[in-house]
Short mmCIF file of C-alpha atoms in Angstrom, two decimals:
data_model
loop_
_atom_site.label_atom_id
_atom_site.label_comp_id
_atom_site.label_asym_id
_atom_site.label_seq_id
_atom_site.Cartn_x
_atom_site.Cartn_y
_atom_site.Cartn_z
CA MET A 1 2.22 -67.63 -8.55
CA ARG A 2 5.84 -66.98 -6.91
CA ALA A 3 7.00 -70.29 -5.64
CA PRO A 4 10.41 -69.97 -3.36
CA PRO A 5 13.42 -70.86 -4.33
CA ASN A 6 13.79 -74.43 -3.51
CA SER A 7 10.50 -75.26 -2.81
CA THR A 8 9.00 -78.20 -4.97
CA ASP A 9 6.10 -78.10 -7.97
CA LEU A 10 3.71 -80.25 -6.23
CA PRO A 11 0.41 -78.02 -5.81
CA VAL A 12 -0.61 -80.10 -2.91
CA LEU A 13 3.22 -78.62 -0.66
CA LEU A 14 2.95 -75.11 -1.88
CA PRO A 15 0.95 -72.41 0.88
CA MET A 16 -2.56 -72.22 0.41
CA ALA A 17 -3.76 -69.29 -1.45
CA ARG A 18 -5.76 -66.29 -0.03
CA PRO A 19 -9.30 -67.67 -0.08
CA VAL A 20 -10.38 -63.57 0.73
CA ARG A 21 -7.84 -61.95 -1.91
CA ALA A 22 -10.84 -61.20 -4.06
CA SER A 23 -13.52 -59.46 -1.72
CA GLU A 24 -10.38 -57.36 -0.33
CA ILE A 25 -9.71 -55.30 -3.56
CA GLY A 26 -13.41 -55.00 -3.75
CA LYS A 27 -13.23 -53.43 -0.31
CA VAL A 28 -10.34 -51.25 -0.79
CA GLU A 29 -12.61 -49.68 -3.66
CA LEU A 30 -15.49 -49.41 -1.66
CA GLY A 31 -13.45 -47.72 1.13
CA ARG A 32 -11.93 -45.61 -1.24
CA ALA A 33 -15.24 -44.10 -2.27
CA GLY A 34 -17.59 -44.05 0.25
CA LEU A 35 -14.53 -43.34 3.07
CA TRP A 36 -15.62 -39.30 3.39
CA ALA A 37 -19.59 -40.43 3.64
CA MET A 38 -18.10 -43.70 6.23
CA LEU A 39 -15.56 -41.07 8.39
CA VAL A 40 -18.65 -37.98 8.97
CA VAL A 41 -21.03 -41.05 9.65
CA ALA A 42 -18.70 -42.70 12.29
CA ALA A 43 -17.27 -39.29 14.00
CA ILE A 44 -21.51 -38.71 14.69
CA GLY A 45 -22.12 -41.67 15.83
CA LEU A 46 -19.44 -41.97 18.17
CA ILE A 47 -19.55 -38.60 19.67
CA GLY A 48 -23.45 -38.84 19.65
CA GLU A 49 -22.87 -42.45 21.89
CA ALA A 50 -20.26 -41.07 23.86
CA ARG A 51 -21.51 -37.31 24.97
CA ALA A 52 -25.67 -38.12 24.90
CA ALA A 53 -27.84 -38.53 28.03
CA PRO A 54 -29.98 -41.34 27.47
CA SER A 55 -33.40 -39.67 27.90
CA ASP A 56 -31.79 -36.99 24.96
CA PRO A 57 -33.18 -37.34 21.59
CA GLY A 58 -29.40 -38.92 19.37
CA LEU A 59 -26.92 -36.16 18.07
CA LEU A 60 -29.31 -38.13 14.30
CA ALA A 61 -32.80 -37.48 15.30
CA LEU A 62 -31.15 -33.99 15.39
CA LEU A 63 -29.31 -33.42 12.55
CA TRP A 64 -31.76 -34.92 10.71
CA LYS A 65 -34.47 -31.97 12.71
CA TRP A 66 -32.68 -28.63 11.50
CA ALA A 67 -30.48 -30.32 8.01
CA PRO A 68 -34.07 -29.16 5.90
CA LEU A 69 -34.17 -26.00 7.23
CA ILE A 70 -29.83 -24.84 6.62
CA PHE A 71 -29.95 -26.74 3.58
CA GLN A 72 -32.74 -24.18 1.84
CA GLY A 73 -29.97 -21.90 3.55
CA PHE A 74 -27.34 -24.02 1.84
CA LEU A 75 -29.35 -23.26 -1.13
CA PHE A 76 -28.70 -19.75 -0.75
CA ASN A 77 -25.34 -19.46 -0.62
CA LEU A 78 -25.66 -21.42 -4.29
CA LEU A 79 -27.94 -18.31 -5.38
CA VAL A 80 -26.09 -15.94 -4.03
CA SER A 81 -22.28 -17.48 -5.98
CA PHE A 82 -23.93 -17.84 -9.28
CA LEU A 83 -24.89 -14.16 -8.43
CA SER A 84 -21.62 -12.62 -7.31
CA MET A 85 -20.32 -14.87 -10.17
CA ALA A 86 -22.55 -13.79 -13.48
CA ILE A 87 -21.75 -9.53 -12.07
CA GLY A 88 -18.68 -10.50 -11.72
CA THR A 89 -17.83 -12.10 -15.03
CA ALA A 90 -19.43 -9.95 -17.04
CA ALA A 91 -18.04 -7.10 -15.30
CA GLY A 92 -14.68 -8.49 -14.79
CA ALA A 93 -15.01 -9.17 -18.50
CA VAL A 94 -15.12 -5.89 -19.42
CA LEU A 95 -12.78 -4.41 -16.73
CA GLY A 96 -9.94 -7.20 -18.42
CA LEU A 97 -10.10 -6.89 -21.86
CA ALA A 98 -10.61 -2.17 -21.52
CA GLN A 99 -6.40 -3.60 -19.24
CA VAL A 100 -5.30 -4.19 -23.35
CA SER A 101 -7.57 -0.58 -24.65
CA LEU A 102 -5.74 1.11 -26.77
CA LEU A 103 -5.71 4.51 -25.04
CA PRO A 104 -3.63 4.86 -22.30
CA GLN A 105 -6.42 6.72 -19.72
CA VAL A 106 -8.59 3.49 -19.87
CA ARG A 107 -5.49 0.96 -19.51
CA GLN A 108 -4.44 2.62 -16.46
CA ALA A 109 -7.83 3.05 -15.16
CA SER A 110 -8.78 -0.68 -15.82
CA TRP A 111 -5.27 -1.42 -14.47
CA PHE A 112 -5.45 0.36 -11.57
CA ALA A 113 -9.12 -0.92 -10.18
CA THR A 114 -8.30 -4.10 -10.95
CA GLN A 115 -4.95 -3.76 -8.47
CA PHE A 116 -7.82 -1.97 -5.68
CA PHE A 117 -9.71 -4.67 -6.27
CA ARG A 118 -7.90 -7.48 -6.21
CA ASN A 119 -5.28 -7.56 -3.46
CA ALA A 120 -7.90 -6.33 -0.74
CA PRO A 121 -9.99 -8.16 2.09
CA TRP A 122 -12.61 -10.21 0.63
CA LEU A 123 -15.07 -9.58 3.96
CA VAL A 124 -13.82 -5.61 4.04
CA LEU A 125 -14.93 -5.02 -0.03
CA LEU A 126 -18.57 -6.86 1.90
CA PHE A 127 -18.66 -4.05 4.07
CA TYR A 128 -17.79 -1.00 2.02
CA CYS A 129 -20.64 -2.62 -0.18
CA MET A 130 -23.13 -2.86 2.85
CA PHE A 131 -22.67 0.38 4.40
CA LEU A 132 -21.90 2.44 0.97
CA LEU A 133 -24.95 1.10 -0.78
CA PRO A 134 -29.02 2.82 -0.50
CA PHE A 135 -31.20 0.12 1.12
CA GLU A 136 -32.58 1.72 -2.18
CA ILE A 137 -32.66 3.45 -5.30
CA ARG A 138 -35.00 6.66 -7.04
CA LEU A 139 -35.48 6.03 -10.12
CA PHE A 140 -37.94 8.56 -11.62
CA ASP A 141 -40.82 7.43 -9.73
CA TYR A 142 -39.61 4.69 -8.74
CA VAL A 143 -37.89 3.16 -5.94
CA ILE A 144 -36.20 -0.17 -6.03
CA PRO A 145 -35.12 -1.18 -3.31
CA LEU A 146 -31.50 -2.90 -2.17
CA PRO A 147 -31.96 -5.69 0.43
CA ALA A 148 -29.42 -7.01 2.62
CA TRP A 149 -28.06 -10.02 0.22
CA PHE A 150 -28.17 -7.93 -2.64
CA LYS A 151 -25.57 -5.71 -1.41
CA ALA A 152 -23.47 -8.50 -0.30
CA THR A 153 -23.98 -10.39 -3.17
CA ILE A 154 -21.99 -7.45 -5.39
CA GLY A 155 -19.82 -7.31 -2.65
CA LEU A 156 -18.81 -10.54 -3.26
CA ALA A 157 -18.89 -9.52 -7.09
CA LEU A 158 -16.31 -7.05 -6.32
CA PRO A 159 -13.83 -9.36 -6.11
CA VAL A 160 -14.53 -11.65 -8.57
CA MET A 161 -14.55 -8.85 -10.91
CA ALA A 162 -10.50 -8.36 -10.96
CA ASN A 163 -9.41 -11.45 -10.82
CA MET A 164 -12.20 -11.91 -13.86
CA ALA A 165 -10.00 -9.34 -15.52
CA GLU A 166 -7.24 -10.91 -14.53
CA ILE A 167 -7.83 -14.15 -16.36
CA VAL A 168 -9.13 -12.24 -19.48
CA ARG A 169 -5.42 -10.06 -19.29
CA GLY A 170 -3.31 -12.83 -19.64
CA GLY A 171 -6.40 -14.93 -21.74
CA VAL A 172 -6.11 -11.84 -24.45
CA GLN A 173 -2.24 -11.55 -23.95
CA SER A 174 -1.49 -15.10 -24.06
CA VAL A 175 -2.67 -14.98 -27.08
CA PRO A 176 0.65 -14.94 -29.77
CA ALA A 177 1.27 -11.83 -30.96
CA ALA A 178 1.75 -13.22 -34.40
CA GLN A 179 -1.90 -13.40 -34.80
CA LEU A 180 -2.71 -10.58 -34.59
CA GLU A 181 0.12 -9.34 -36.89
CA SER A 182 -1.68 -12.10 -39.66
CA ALA A 183 -5.22 -10.37 -39.08
CA GLU A 184 -3.63 -6.62 -39.38
CA ALA A 185 -2.55 -7.65 -42.54
CA LEU A 186 -6.18 -9.37 -43.42
CA ALA A 187 -7.39 -5.72 -43.03
CA PHE A 188 -9.32 -6.32 -39.89
CA THR A 189 -11.19 -3.82 -37.95
CA ARG A 190 -9.43 -4.27 -34.06
CA ARG A 191 -13.00 -4.51 -33.17
CA GLN A 192 -13.38 -8.33 -35.33
CA ILE A 193 -10.12 -8.73 -34.69
CA LEU A 194 -10.97 -9.14 -31.45
CA TRP A 195 -13.66 -11.08 -31.31
CA GLN A 196 -13.47 -13.43 -34.26
CA ILE A 197 -9.70 -13.51 -33.70
CA ILE A 198 -8.24 -13.35 -29.97
CA LEU A 199 -10.96 -14.17 -27.99
CA PRO A 200 -12.56 -18.10 -28.74
CA GLN A 201 -9.12 -19.10 -28.84
CA CYS A 202 -9.49 -18.02 -25.30
CA VAL A 203 -12.00 -19.07 -24.12
CA THR A 204 -10.80 -22.59 -23.94
CA ARG A 205 -7.55 -21.40 -21.99
CA MET A 206 -9.18 -18.95 -19.79
CA THR A 207 -12.68 -21.83 -18.39
CA PRO A 208 -10.37 -24.01 -15.97
CA PRO A 209 -9.01 -20.86 -13.39
CA TRP A 210 -12.76 -18.73 -14.31
CA MET A 211 -13.90 -22.21 -12.64
CA ASN A 212 -11.30 -22.15 -9.83
CA LEU A 213 -11.86 -18.68 -9.27
CA TYR A 214 -16.30 -20.18 -8.75
CA ALA A 215 -14.98 -22.98 -6.71
CA ILE A 216 -13.65 -19.80 -5.04
CA LEU A 217 -15.70 -17.38 -4.64
CA THR A 218 -18.12 -20.25 -3.30
CA MET A 219 -16.26 -21.12 -0.64
CA ALA A 220 -15.67 -17.85 0.37
CA THR A 221 -20.08 -17.67 0.68
CA PRO A 222 -20.97 -17.55 4.26
CA LEU A 223 -19.11 -14.32 5.01
CA ILE A 224 -21.82 -12.97 3.82
CA SER A 225 -22.93 -14.57 7.42
CA ILE A 226 -20.93 -12.18 9.45
CA VAL A 227 -23.22 -9.02 7.55
CA GLY A 228 -25.59 -10.02 9.11
CA VAL A 229 -27.41 -12.06 5.42
CA GLN A 230 -28.96 -14.81 6.88
CA GLU A 231 -27.43 -17.93 4.75
CA SER A 232 -26.30 -21.82 5.59
CA MET A 233 -24.17 -20.88 8.15
CA SER A 234 -26.26 -18.04 10.41
CA LEU A 235 -29.05 -20.53 10.11
CA THR A 236 -26.92 -23.70 11.76
CA ARG A 237 -25.67 -20.46 14.84
CA ALA A 238 -29.25 -20.50 15.08
CA ALA A 239 -30.36 -24.68 15.55
CA LEU A 240 -27.22 -24.43 17.89
CA ASN A 241 -28.31 -21.69 19.74
CA ALA A 242 -31.97 -23.29 19.70
CA GLU A 243 -31.08 -26.60 20.33
CA GLY A 244 -27.88 -25.08 23.35
CA ARG A 245 -26.32 -28.47 22.95
CA ILE A 246 -22.52 -27.80 23.69
CA GLU A 247 -21.81 -32.00 21.20
CA LEU A 248 -24.37 -30.94 18.20
CA LEU A 249 -21.31 -28.06 17.53
CA VAL A 250 -18.65 -30.39 15.46
CA PRO A 251 -21.17 -32.36 13.74
CA MET A 252 -23.32 -29.59 12.46
CA TYR A 253 -20.71 -27.75 11.66
CA LEU A 254 -19.21 -31.13 10.05
CA MET A 255 -21.91 -31.92 7.32
CA LEU A 256 -21.82 -28.20 6.72
CA LEU A 257 -18.88 -28.82 5.32
CA VAL A 258 -19.30 -31.93 4.00
CA TRP A 259 -22.20 -30.26 1.80
CA PHE A 260 -19.52 -27.30 1.05
CA PHE A 261 -16.50 -30.36 0.32
CA LEU A 262 -19.11 -32.50 -2.08
CA TYR A 263 -20.41 -28.73 -4.49
CA CYS A 264 -16.87 -27.74 -4.72
CA TYR A 265 -14.64 -30.95 -5.37
CA PRO A 266 -16.23 -32.12 -8.18
CA ILE A 267 -15.62 -28.67 -9.92
CA ALA A 268 -12.34 -29.18 -8.68
CA ARG A 269 -12.00 -31.63 -10.00
CA TRP A 270 -13.74 -30.60 -13.53
CA THR A 271 -11.33 -27.60 -13.95
CA ILE A 272 -8.07 -30.50 -13.14
CA ARG A 273 -9.34 -32.92 -16.60
CA LEU A 274 -9.75 -29.82 -18.06
CA GLU A 275 -7.26 -28.03 -17.83
CA ARG A 276 -4.98 -31.04 -18.71
CA ARG A 277 -7.77 -31.49 -22.05
CA PHE A 278 -6.53 -27.76 -23.47
CA ALA A 279 -3.04 -28.32 -22.13
CA VAL A 280 -2.20 -30.90 -25.41
CA LYS A 281 -4.32 -29.04 -27.84
CA ILE A 282 -2.35 -26.51 -30.56
CA MET B 1 -3.52 13.19 -59.72
CA ALA B 2 -4.44 9.51 -60.44
CA TRP B 3 -2.46 6.30 -60.19
CA THR B 4 -2.17 5.17 -63.27
CA ALA B 5 -1.09 1.07 -63.97
CA ASP B 6 2.34 2.68 -65.44
CA GLN B 7 3.40 4.26 -62.00
CA PRO B 8 5.60 1.60 -60.32
CA LEU B 9 2.69 -0.03 -57.44
CA ILE B 10 5.24 0.36 -55.57
CA ALA B 11 7.62 2.77 -54.26
CA LEU B 12 9.79 3.46 -51.56
CA VAL B 13 12.13 6.64 -51.65
CA ASP B 14 14.37 6.72 -48.39
CA VAL B 15 12.85 4.48 -46.21
CA HIS B 16 14.37 5.23 -42.88
CA LYS B 17 13.26 3.13 -39.93
CA SER B 18 14.78 2.87 -36.16
CA PHE B 19 13.23 0.17 -33.26
CA GLY B 20 14.94 2.37 -30.19
CA LYS B 21 18.62 2.98 -31.67
CA THR B 22 19.17 0.52 -33.27
CA GLU B 23 18.49 1.96 -37.77
CA VAL B 24 17.49 -0.61 -39.76
CA LEU B 25 16.29 0.52 -42.37
CA LYS B 26 19.38 3.91 -43.47
CA GLY B 27 17.91 5.15 -46.37
CA ILE B 28 16.05 2.14 -48.81
CA THR B 29 14.58 3.29 -52.47
CA PHE B 30 13.79 0.94 -55.03
CA SER B 31 9.76 0.28 -57.31
CA VAL B 32 7.78 -2.56 -58.34
CA ALA B 33 5.23 -1.76 -61.30
CA LYS B 34 2.84 -4.50 -61.56
CA GLY B 35 3.00 -7.56 -62.69
CA GLU B 36 6.65 -7.52 -62.06
CA VAL B 37 8.29 -10.24 -58.68
CA ILE B 38 10.87 -8.89 -57.38
CA CYS B 39 13.37 -11.07 -54.41
CA VAL B 40 14.45 -9.12 -51.76
CA ILE B 41 17.67 -11.12 -49.73
CA GLY B 42 20.68 -10.83 -47.54
CA PRO B 43 21.79 -11.27 -44.76
CA SER B 44 19.67 -11.83 -41.47
CA GLY B 45 19.05 -8.88 -39.30
CA SER B 46 19.73 -7.19 -42.24
CA GLY B 47 15.86 -5.16 -41.84
CA LYS B 48 14.21 -7.01 -44.24
CA SER B 49 10.45 -8.65 -43.13
CA THR B 50 10.37 -4.84 -41.87
CA LEU B 51 10.05 -3.49 -45.02
CA LEU B 52 8.07 -5.28 -45.92
CA ARG B 53 6.01 -4.68 -42.69
CA CYS B 54 6.04 -0.79 -43.85
CA ILE B 55 4.67 -1.26 -46.85
CA ASN B 56 1.65 -2.49 -45.22
CA ALA B 57 1.58 -0.28 -42.42
CA LEU B 58 1.82 -2.51 -39.66
CA VAL B 59 5.72 -1.28 -38.58
CA PRO B 60 5.26 3.07 -38.86
CA ILE B 61 8.36 5.08 -40.92
CA ASP B 62 10.74 6.80 -39.66
CA ARG B 63 11.38 9.37 -41.90
CA GLY B 64 11.07 8.99 -46.16
CA SER B 65 8.16 7.78 -48.67
CA ILE B 66 6.31 4.50 -49.28
CA LYS B 67 3.26 5.15 -51.91
CA VAL B 68 1.20 2.14 -52.83
CA GLU B 69 -0.23 3.05 -56.03
CA GLY B 70 0.48 6.42 -55.74
CA GLN B 71 -1.50 6.74 -51.73
CA GLU B 72 1.46 7.83 -49.69
CA VAL B 73 1.89 5.08 -46.37
CA ASN B 74 3.86 7.01 -44.33
CA ASP B 75 0.77 9.45 -43.31
CA PRO B 76 -0.68 9.72 -40.18
CA ALA B 77 -4.08 10.15 -42.40
CA LEU B 78 -3.86 7.23 -43.91
CA ASP B 79 -6.75 4.47 -44.26
CA LYS B 80 -4.94 1.53 -42.91
CA LEU B 81 -7.98 -0.84 -43.96
CA ALA B 82 -8.04 0.26 -46.93
CA LEU B 83 -4.15 0.20 -48.44
CA ARG B 84 -4.29 -3.95 -47.02
CA ARG B 85 -6.93 -4.30 -48.56
CA LYS B 86 -4.55 -4.06 -51.82
CA VAL B 87 -1.78 -5.54 -50.27
CA GLY B 88 -2.01 -9.30 -49.50
CA MET B 89 0.59 -11.22 -46.92
CA VAL B 90 2.48 -14.17 -46.11
CA PHE B 91 4.22 -15.20 -43.28
CA GLN B 92 7.34 -17.33 -42.53
CA GLN B 93 5.71 -18.89 -39.39
CA TYR B 94 2.29 -19.04 -41.44
CA ASN B 95 0.06 -17.82 -38.64
CA LEU B 96 -3.18 -19.74 -39.87
CA PHE B 97 -5.99 -18.87 -37.30
CA PRO B 98 -6.33 -22.32 -35.48
CA HIS B 99 -9.71 -22.52 -34.78
CA LYS B 100 -11.30 -22.84 -37.83
CA THR B 101 -10.38 -24.50 -40.41
CA ALA B 102 -8.62 -24.18 -43.79
CA LEU B 103 -11.75 -23.81 -45.38
CA GLN B 104 -12.78 -20.89 -43.11
CA ASN B 105 -9.72 -19.08 -43.13
CA VAL B 106 -9.60 -17.90 -46.08
CA MET B 107 -13.62 -16.90 -46.48
CA MET B 108 -13.27 -15.06 -42.91
CA ALA B 109 -11.72 -11.88 -44.61
CA PRO B 110 -13.71 -10.87 -47.49
CA ILE B 111 -16.86 -12.57 -45.73
CA GLN B 112 -15.79 -9.24 -42.79
CA VAL B 113 -13.80 -7.14 -43.88
CA LEU B 114 -14.93 -6.95 -47.68
CA LYS B 115 -18.06 -7.88 -46.39
CA GLN B 116 -18.56 -10.24 -49.84
CA ASP B 117 -22.03 -12.24 -49.98
CA ARG B 118 -20.86 -15.94 -48.19
CA LYS B 119 -22.00 -18.31 -50.88
CA GLU B 120 -20.35 -16.74 -53.84
CA VAL B 121 -16.90 -16.45 -51.11
CA GLU B 122 -17.15 -19.88 -50.62
CA GLU B 123 -16.81 -20.91 -53.94
CA ARG B 124 -14.12 -18.44 -54.25
CA ALA B 125 -12.45 -20.03 -50.99
CA HIS B 126 -13.15 -23.42 -52.59
CA ARG B 127 -10.74 -22.40 -56.20
CA LEU B 128 -8.63 -21.20 -54.45
CA LEU B 129 -8.11 -24.19 -51.91
CA ARG B 130 -7.76 -26.29 -55.20
CA LYS B 131 -5.17 -23.86 -57.13
CA VAL B 132 -2.45 -24.24 -53.67
CA ARG B 133 -3.64 -27.87 -54.06
CA LEU B 134 -5.33 -28.43 -50.86
CA GLN B 135 -9.61 -28.79 -51.83
CA ASP B 136 -9.76 -32.42 -49.92
CA LYS B 137 -7.93 -30.61 -46.58
CA ALA B 138 -11.20 -27.44 -45.68
CA SER B 139 -12.39 -28.39 -43.58
CA SER B 140 -8.68 -29.94 -41.19
CA TYR B 141 -7.87 -27.75 -39.16
CA PRO B 142 -4.13 -25.97 -38.76
CA GLY B 143 -2.95 -28.39 -36.63
CA GLU B 144 -3.51 -31.15 -38.46
CA LEU B 145 -1.83 -29.67 -41.30
CA SER B 146 1.65 -29.65 -42.24
CA GLY B 147 3.98 -27.17 -42.66
CA GLY B 148 3.68 -26.95 -46.41
CA GLN B 149 0.57 -27.30 -46.60
CA GLN B 150 -0.53 -24.90 -43.93
CA GLN B 151 1.62 -21.83 -45.68
CA ARG B 152 -0.29 -22.71 -48.82
CA VAL B 153 -4.03 -22.17 -46.83
CA ALA B 154 -1.93 -19.37 -45.82
CA ILE B 155 -1.02 -17.97 -49.41
CA ALA B 156 -4.98 -19.04 -50.41
CA ARG B 157 -6.28 -17.15 -47.09
CA SER B 158 -4.51 -14.29 -49.13
CA LEU B 159 -5.43 -13.98 -51.58
CA ALA B 160 -8.86 -14.13 -51.53
CA MET B 161 -9.03 -11.29 -51.06
CA ASN B 162 -7.90 -9.49 -53.62
CA PRO B 163 -4.70 -7.59 -54.04
CA ASP B 164 -2.87 -6.18 -56.35
CA VAL B 165 0.37 -7.15 -55.23
CA MET B 166 1.12 -10.20 -52.76
CA LEU B 167 4.12 -9.58 -49.82
CA PHE B 168 6.20 -13.09 -49.17
CA ASP B 169 8.10 -12.98 -45.86
CA GLU B 170 10.46 -15.85 -45.62
CA VAL B 171 7.90 -17.61 -45.87
CA THR B 172 10.02 -20.74 -46.43
CA ALA B 173 12.62 -20.45 -44.29
CA ALA B 174 10.54 -22.52 -41.20
CA LEU B 175 10.41 -25.59 -43.95
CA ASP B 176 11.63 -28.40 -44.93
CA PRO B 177 13.03 -29.10 -48.50
CA GLU B 178 10.35 -31.12 -49.66
CA THR B 179 7.00 -29.06 -48.00
CA LYS B 180 9.39 -26.08 -48.84
CA LYS B 181 9.01 -26.77 -52.63
CA GLU B 182 4.97 -27.15 -52.74
CA VAL B 183 4.99 -24.22 -51.29
CA LEU B 184 7.70 -22.82 -53.93
CA VAL B 185 5.58 -23.46 -57.02
CA THR B 186 2.91 -22.78 -55.78
CA ILE B 187 4.23 -19.01 -56.13
CA ARG B 188 5.98 -19.60 -59.27
CA GLU B 189 2.28 -20.55 -60.54
CA LEU B 190 0.97 -17.34 -58.74
CA ALA B 191 3.73 -14.84 -60.41
CA GLU B 192 3.10 -16.49 -64.16
CA GLU B 193 -0.40 -15.68 -64.06
CA GLY B 194 1.12 -12.25 -63.82
CA MET B 195 0.76 -11.62 -60.10
CA THR B 196 2.31 -8.53 -58.53
CA CYS B 197 4.99 -10.22 -55.85
CA LEU B 198 7.98 -8.73 -53.40
CA LEU B 199 9.32 -11.77 -52.43
CA VAL B 200 11.55 -11.77 -48.38
CA THR B 201 13.53 -14.84 -49.59
CA HIS B 202 16.66 -16.94 -49.18
CA GLU B 203 16.03 -19.48 -51.64
CA MET B 204 18.40 -18.09 -54.28
CA GLY B 205 17.21 -21.04 -57.16
CA PHE B 206 14.38 -19.82 -56.62
CA ALA B 207 14.83 -16.23 -56.65
CA ARG B 208 16.95 -16.88 -59.79
CA GLU B 209 14.49 -18.61 -61.61
CA VAL B 210 11.36 -16.59 -60.71
CA ALA B 211 12.62 -12.99 -60.45
CA HIS B 212 12.74 -10.18 -62.93
CA ARG B 213 15.67 -8.31 -60.86
CA ILE B 214 16.78 -9.10 -57.52
CA HIS B 215 18.17 -6.26 -53.98
CA PHE B 216 20.64 -7.69 -51.86
CA THR B 217 20.43 -5.83 -48.50
CA ASP B 218 23.61 -5.26 -45.52
CA GLY B 219 23.27 -2.94 -43.10
CA GLY B 220 19.41 -1.46 -43.55
CA ARG B 221 20.82 -0.13 -46.91
CA ILE B 222 20.03 -2.22 -50.81
CA ILE B 223 23.99 -3.02 -51.99
CA GLU B 224 23.32 -3.75 -55.37
CA SER B 225 20.79 -4.75 -57.42
CA GLY B 226 20.12 -6.03 -61.70
CA PRO B 227 17.73 -9.05 -63.46
CA PRO B 228 19.19 -12.10 -62.61
CA GLU B 229 21.57 -13.73 -64.45
CA GLU B 230 23.70 -10.63 -64.38
CA PHE B 231 23.36 -10.31 -60.54
CA PHE B 232 24.42 -14.07 -60.39
CA ALA B 233 26.61 -14.06 -62.77
CA LYS B 234 28.04 -10.65 -62.16
CA ALA B 235 28.18 -9.88 -59.18
CA LYS B 236 30.24 -6.19 -57.88
CA ASP B 237 30.10 -5.36 -54.09
CA PRO B 238 32.23 -7.49 -52.57
CA ARG B 239 29.94 -7.96 -49.98
CA THR B 240 27.86 -9.45 -52.67
CA ARG B 241 30.11 -11.93 -53.34
CA GLN B 242 31.08 -12.76 -50.71
CA PHE B 243 27.26 -13.13 -49.05
CA LEU B 244 26.72 -15.51 -52.45
CA SER B 245 29.94 -17.31 -51.87
CA GLN B 246 28.26 -19.21 -48.41
CA ILE B 247 24.50 -20.10 -50.18
CA LEU B 248 25.36 -20.70 -52.90
#
């Protein structure tokens, strides 16, 4: 506590300390943590009170009614994101390694494939997969059905594959050439060098961009609603149609946005943390 | 024509190498006998490091012949891996594998390349680390070791393959005087044990002490050669004299 220059040092004459200080600090912290939640609730509540006719059920009640169904759709989005990521990662790793192959044909072909899928709009790739892939595959006596959601998963896996390929290529090339040289001098084969020396060194470097790619993919999964796959986005639209209340539009989409935010934001934070940690390590 | 120990272990004849338009090696000829310690000295950019890399086929040569134990290196059908198992190499920048401990660095190649028994290799690796005086650093990662310590691990790593000859590429150039000494002591011990060594170095004192023969290179050619006493006392070529006057 600093006294103004010409004042007395008698405690009685000092300005009174503000007793609310401590609780204010608490409020600030609480407010920061719950800012999003409060904003959402406030927005929904305000819109509901302002527009709902007295006899109709409140907007919050309607949201509550539809939330479980839409949340199931949201979980389906996550399932599609897992599958696309798994397929895209596996295919992208192969494609990325092909780009550092010793064979020029392999290198060129994989480079072309990577660039093609990396520079294509995701939605167009999605449409391509929906229309080009058959609805079932005949393998001898077996008929393997290809449902629309699976085709859409493949459609999303393609750009993931191309981006993953770039992550792998960049990771491999980020390992100093001297490592390769000293491994060669020790008579390691090229395969051993790749698996034992290069890849273990760049996996940590590839993890943050890979997580980033996953977050982007997750946020792109509602695209599959456009090609007719039922997920959170199409279910939200269906719920809105069923209720037929225009004022429900904003809060319902907002609810979906918040779910995506709550899922993707921690991934982004975690990615940044990992990036920082790996940056310090030699 | 089987190779016998009385023939040179390494024989270079008229070796030429260009990178693009720059000719780095313009006809190098010399040989290394078994148990010999040869130092190659000369100004930077005179192709010394390239020369070493040609010997274990890290860099292909354009013309001439390099024979290691009678086997032609300049041959498209060469089994590079077999050659590299016989020729150990230590680099200026150590190049240890940063994701492996000192012990693992030493053990990796014998286990994966020579397919030797892990237990045996581990025993030998501990012995080699003791030899380079780093037995208590076995479980340290390269990032936790000083430059001199890393370089000694690199020497142990190379020795673990039981090579017939060791190539040292300016292994002390990145070290401070004190750590330099630890590394040089290690190399001298190796030389005294009879290991065939070919060193590219700027350590004149060390070369004078340890080498059996010194080659001075400049502009891709060997300008002058001789045993150390003779080389340092009465160099004939003016370029050699000028180089030595700057360094000594």
